[in-house]
Short mmCIF file of C-alpha atoms in Angstrom, two decimals:
data_model
loop_
_atom_site.label_atom_id
_atom_site.label_comp_id
_atom_site.label_asym_id
_atom_site.label_seq_id
_atom_site.Cartn_x
_atom_site.Cartn_y
_atom_site.Cartn_z
CA ARG A 1 84.06 103.70 76.41
CA VAL A 2 85.29 101.90 79.11
CA LYS A 3 88.43 101.09 80.02
CA THR A 4 89.25 97.26 80.62
CA LEU A 5 91.53 96.80 83.23
CA THR A 6 94.22 93.70 83.48
CA GLU A 7 92.96 91.51 86.37
CA GLU A 8 96.29 92.71 88.44
CA LYS A 9 95.16 96.02 88.25
CA LYS A 10 90.93 95.47 89.06
CA ILE A 11 90.39 96.29 93.06
CA PRO A 12 89.66 92.79 94.89
CA VAL A 13 86.26 93.45 96.68
CA ILE A 14 83.83 91.10 99.12
CA LEU A 15 80.50 92.25 98.18
CA ASP A 16 77.86 92.25 101.30
CA GLY A 17 73.69 92.47 100.31
CA ASP A 18 70.00 91.21 101.20
CA PRO A 19 67.85 91.07 98.51
CA GLY A 20 66.42 93.72 97.85
CA HIS A 21 67.38 95.69 93.73
CA ASP A 22 69.21 97.60 95.21
CA ASP A 23 72.28 95.16 96.09
CA ALA A 24 72.01 93.37 92.65
CA ILE A 25 72.12 96.53 90.78
CA ALA A 26 74.97 98.05 92.40
CA TRP A 27 76.48 93.82 92.30
CA THR A 28 75.59 94.09 88.31
CA ILE A 29 77.75 98.17 88.46
CA ALA A 30 79.95 96.74 89.87
CA HIS A 31 80.83 93.54 87.16
CA SER A 32 79.97 95.07 84.41
CA SER A 33 82.19 98.46 85.06
CA GLY A 34 85.46 95.60 84.04
CA ARG A 35 87.37 97.99 87.35
CA PHE A 36 86.63 95.18 90.20
CA ARG A 37 87.57 91.36 90.86
CA ILE A 38 84.33 90.42 92.73
CA LEU A 39 86.28 87.48 94.97
CA SER A 40 82.98 87.26 97.49
CA LEU A 41 79.37 87.91 97.68
CA THR A 42 78.60 87.93 101.23
CA PRO A 43 75.00 88.73 103.68
CA GLU A 44 78.01 88.63 106.62
CA ALA A 45 80.47 91.63 105.66
CA PHE A 46 82.68 93.17 103.16
CA LEU A 47 86.60 94.17 102.13
CA TYR A 48 87.67 97.06 100.30
CA LEU A 49 91.20 96.99 99.06
CA ARG A 50 92.47 101.18 98.37
CA THR A 51 95.17 100.73 96.46
CA PRO A 52 96.51 103.86 96.01
CA GLU A 53 97.63 105.20 92.71
CA ASP A 54 101.30 106.51 92.27
CA GLY A 55 102.93 107.84 95.40
CA GLU A 56 100.12 108.09 97.10
CA GLY A 57 100.49 106.34 100.07
CA ASP A 58 100.62 102.57 101.64
CA PRO A 59 97.59 100.52 100.19
CA VAL A 60 94.40 100.24 102.21
CA LEU A 61 92.45 96.78 103.82
CA VAL A 62 89.02 98.47 104.73
CA ALA A 63 87.25 95.02 106.46
CA ALA A 64 84.03 95.02 107.83
CA SER A 65 81.22 93.44 110.03
CA ARG A 66 77.51 93.60 109.75
CA GLN A 67 76.71 90.17 111.34
CA GLY A 68 78.74 88.21 113.92
CA THR A 69 82.87 87.90 113.68
CA LEU A 70 84.75 88.23 110.11
CA ARG A 71 89.06 87.26 110.71
CA VAL A 72 91.41 88.23 107.71
CA SER A 73 95.06 86.74 108.24
CA LEU A 74 97.67 88.88 105.99
CA PRO A 75 100.96 87.18 105.42
CA MET A 76 102.91 90.09 106.43
CA ALA A 77 102.32 91.99 109.00
CA ALA A 78 99.61 95.44 108.62
CA GLN A 79 99.00 98.23 110.97
CA ASN A 80 95.62 99.17 111.73
CA LEU A 81 95.49 102.76 111.31
CA LEU A 82 92.04 102.74 115.08
CA THR A 83 94.38 101.33 117.27
CA GLY A 84 97.73 101.28 116.11
CA ARG A 85 98.61 97.37 116.58
CA ALA A 86 100.41 95.48 113.76
CA GLY A 87 99.65 91.83 112.91
CA HIS A 88 99.15 89.25 110.77
CA ARG A 89 95.35 88.04 112.41
CA PHE A 90 92.77 90.75 112.67
CA THR A 91 88.96 90.26 113.97
CA ALA A 92 85.56 93.26 113.06
CA GLY A 93 82.95 91.69 115.98
CA GLU A 94 79.59 92.75 114.71
CA ASN A 95 78.82 96.68 112.46
CA SER A 96 82.95 97.12 112.59
CA VAL A 97 84.69 98.33 111.10
CA LEU A 98 89.01 97.57 110.64
CA TYR A 99 91.04 100.04 108.65
CA LEU A 100 94.36 98.69 107.61
CA ARG A 101 97.78 99.53 106.51
CA LEU A 102 99.27 96.69 104.68
CA PRO A 103 102.64 96.95 102.72
CA SER A 104 102.26 98.08 99.21
CA ALA A 105 104.93 94.68 98.53
CA LEU A 106 101.73 92.01 100.13
CA ASP A 107 100.35 90.26 97.41
CA PRO A 108 96.25 90.39 97.34
CA ASP A 109 95.26 87.25 96.61
CA GLU A 110 97.72 86.36 99.70
CA ILE A 111 94.51 87.97 101.96
CA ARG A 112 92.89 84.66 103.60
CA PHE A 113 89.35 86.19 105.63
CA ASP A 114 86.48 83.78 106.83
CA SER A 115 82.72 85.63 108.13
CA THR A 116 80.63 83.09 110.88
CA SER A 117 77.26 84.61 111.76
CA GLY A 118 75.87 85.56 114.98
#
């Protein structure tokens, strides 16, 4: 039996992919699992928000770009876990990944992003 989560409990994701069966199957599984809130499908980039269980730490946003540039804007300051830099705006260049520690008070629906192809 599949546990149904409320929209607030679902993990917001942006799924990347390319033509082919493997990505289509992954999208279908993600959608039918009931655990994810799919925000967008794109061939250029993906975002994944890891929300910790009680007492496990802060939420972490993983943002990756395969092609072009991915820009992430946040209403509250976050910390880049790789560089230690704090801020509201972060950019992932082609073939790079951001790991951002988010304030627990941040509403995931307030995360803004856009990607541009190279």
